[in-house]
Amino acid sequence: MGSFLKELLGELVGEVVLMVIACLAVAGLALAFVWGWEHSPLVTGGVGGALLAFLVYGGWELLRPSRPGRRGRLAGAAAATFAVAAVFITYAWSCNCS
């Protein structure tokens, strides 16, 4: 019974920590976007577009059929970034931190 409670508590604490990190990341991105838009809408749009393109490339690299050979560093970084962003979006979706 004690190990069950420790495991349950550990999972709950882990979920809370991930949710807080996701909410803070969403709030930080929103603040950075607003600040950037006030200073230079063109640069903010360019950086946002580049980030979106990088995430799309990561999703493509992660979900496309594998081919023989070594995956490049950029492709690996993009795939990892896409996976982390997907996890954060999943947790931020249930954030209720509006």
mmCIF file of C-alpha atoms in Angstrom:
data_model
loop_
_atom_site.group_PDB
_atom_site.id
_atom_site.type_symbol
_atom_site.label_atom_id
_atom_site.label_comp_id
_atom_site.label_asym_id
_atom_site.label_seq_id
_atom_site.Cartn_x
_atom_site.Cartn_y
_atom_site.Cartn_z
ATOM 1 C CA MET A 1 0.000 0.000 0.000
ATOM 2 C CA GLY A 2 2.846 2.398 0.803
ATOM 3 C CA SER A 3 4.580 1.928 -2.543
ATOM 4 C CA PHE A 4 1.271 2.499 -4.334
ATOM 5 C CA LEU A 5 0.778 5.812 -2.541
ATOM 6 C CA LYS A 6 4.369 6.883 -3.251
ATOM 7 C CA GLU A 7 3.925 6.075 -6.934
ATOM 8 C CA LEU A 8 0.572 7.875 -7.083
ATOM 9 C CA LEU A 9 2.000 10.936 -5.352
ATOM 10 C CA GLY A 10 5.008 10.924 -7.663
ATOM 11 C CA GLU A 11 2.791 10.822 -10.737
ATOM 12 C CA LEU A 12 0.580 13.614 -9.424
ATOM 13 C CA VAL A 13 3.575 15.817 -8.638
ATOM 14 C CA GLY A 14 5.032 15.110 -12.080
ATOM 15 C CA GLU A 15 1.750 16.040 -13.781
ATOM 16 C CA VAL A 16 1.513 19.274 -11.800
ATOM 17 C CA VAL A 17 5.112 20.209 -12.588
ATOM 18 C CA LEU A 18 4.599 19.578 -16.317
ATOM 19 C CA MET A 19 1.368 21.555 -16.314
ATOM 20 C CA VAL A 20 2.971 24.521 -14.538
ATOM 21 C CA ILE A 21 5.904 24.499 -16.954
ATOM 22 C CA ALA A 22 3.527 24.344 -19.923
ATOM 23 C CA CYS A 23 1.412 27.223 -18.591
ATOM 24 C CA LEU A 24 4.500 29.335 -17.940
ATOM 25 C CA ALA A 25 5.810 28.565 -21.426
ATOM 26 C CA VAL A 26 2.504 29.627 -23.004
ATOM 27 C CA ALA A 27 2.432 32.819 -20.926
ATOM 28 C CA GLY A 28 6.075 33.559 -21.796
ATOM 29 C CA LEU A 29 5.467 33.038 -25.505
ATOM 30 C CA ALA A 30 2.405 35.292 -25.387
ATOM 31 C CA LEU A 31 4.332 38.033 -23.574
ATOM 32 C CA ALA A 32 7.271 37.726 -25.984
ATOM 33 C CA PHE A 33 4.902 37.967 -28.945
ATOM 34 C CA VAL A 34 3.150 41.069 -27.586
ATOM 35 C CA TRP A 35 6.455 42.741 -26.715
ATOM 36 C CA GLY A 36 7.921 41.898 -30.105
ATOM 37 C CA TRP A 37 4.824 43.056 -31.958
ATOM 38 C CA GLU A 38 5.023 46.442 -30.214
ATOM 39 C CA HIS A 39 8.658 46.888 -31.243
ATOM 40 C CA SER A 40 8.707 45.394 -34.727
ATOM 41 C CA PRO A 41 5.759 43.548 -36.249
ATOM 42 C CA LEU A 42 7.826 42.528 -39.277
ATOM 43 C CA VAL A 43 10.547 40.825 -37.245
ATOM 44 C CA THR A 44 7.980 39.226 -34.929
ATOM 45 C CA GLY A 45 6.088 37.803 -37.894
ATOM 46 C CA GLY A 46 9.315 36.571 -39.470
ATOM 47 C CA VAL A 47 10.496 34.841 -36.317
ATOM 48 C CA GLY A 48 7.047 33.324 -35.770
ATOM 49 C CA GLY A 49 6.958 32.073 -39.349
ATOM 50 C CA ALA A 50 10.452 30.617 -39.073
ATOM 51 C CA LEU A 51 9.546 28.853 -35.821
ATOM 52 C CA LEU A 52 6.378 27.473 -37.381
ATOM 53 C CA ALA A 53 8.317 26.249 -40.433
ATOM 54 C CA PHE A 54 10.875 24.576 -38.136
ATOM 55 C CA LEU A 55 8.099 22.811 -36.207
ATOM 56 C CA VAL A 56 6.440 21.656 -39.442
ATOM 57 C CA TYR A 57 9.776 20.314 -40.667
ATOM 58 C CA GLY A 58 10.205 18.468 -37.344
ATOM 59 C CA GLY A 59 6.749 16.959 -37.658
ATOM 60 C CA TRP A 60 7.502 15.848 -41.190
ATOM 61 C CA GLU A 61 10.804 14.270 -40.150
ATOM 62 C CA LEU A 62 9.154 12.528 -37.216
ATOM 63 C CA LEU A 63 6.147 11.145 -39.098
ATOM 64 C CA ARG A 64 7.494 10.400 -42.582
ATOM 65 C CA PRO A 65 8.418 6.879 -43.623
ATOM 66 C CA SER A 66 11.944 6.069 -42.553
ATOM 67 C CA ARG A 67 14.649 5.580 -45.108
ATOM 68 C CA PRO A 68 18.044 3.994 -44.662
ATOM 69 C CA GLY A 69 20.852 6.288 -43.678
ATOM 70 C CA ARG A 70 21.676 8.678 -40.923
ATOM 71 C CA ARG A 71 19.277 11.449 -39.952
ATOM 72 C CA GLY A 72 20.940 14.849 -39.965
ATOM 73 C CA ARG A 73 21.416 16.956 -36.870
ATOM 74 C CA LEU A 74 18.962 19.596 -38.015
ATOM 75 C CA ALA A 75 16.317 16.958 -38.700
ATOM 76 C CA GLY A 76 16.872 15.396 -35.288
ATOM 77 C CA ALA A 77 16.693 18.762 -33.542
ATOM 78 C CA ALA A 78 13.524 19.660 -35.447
ATOM 79 C CA ALA A 79 11.897 16.322 -34.603
ATOM 80 C CA ALA A 80 12.801 16.676 -30.919
ATOM 81 C CA THR A 81 11.493 20.254 -30.875
ATOM 82 C CA PHE A 82 8.247 19.106 -32.484
ATOM 83 C CA ALA A 83 7.831 16.318 -29.921
ATOM 84 C CA VAL A 84 8.479 18.646 -26.959
ATOM 85 C CA ALA A 85 6.110 21.257 -28.412
ATOM 86 C CA ALA A 86 3.423 18.594 -28.858
ATOM 87 C CA VAL A 87 3.750 17.533 -25.205
ATOM 88 C CA PHE A 88 3.644 21.145 -24.008
ATOM 89 C CA ILE A 89 0.618 21.900 -26.170
ATOM 90 C CA THR A 90 -1.133 18.854 -24.752
ATOM 91 C CA TYR A 91 -0.524 20.021 -21.182
ATOM 92 C CA ALA A 92 -1.210 23.684 -21.923
ATOM 93 C CA TRP A 93 -4.522 22.762 -23.546
ATOM 94 C CA SER A 94 -5.807 21.652 -20.133
ATOM 95 C CA CYS A 95 -4.056 24.503 -18.332
ATOM 96 C CA ASN A 96 -7.027 26.634 -17.210
ATOM 97 C CA CYS A 97 -4.569 29.475 -16.617
ATOM 98 C CA SER A 98 -6.441 32.100 -18.600
#
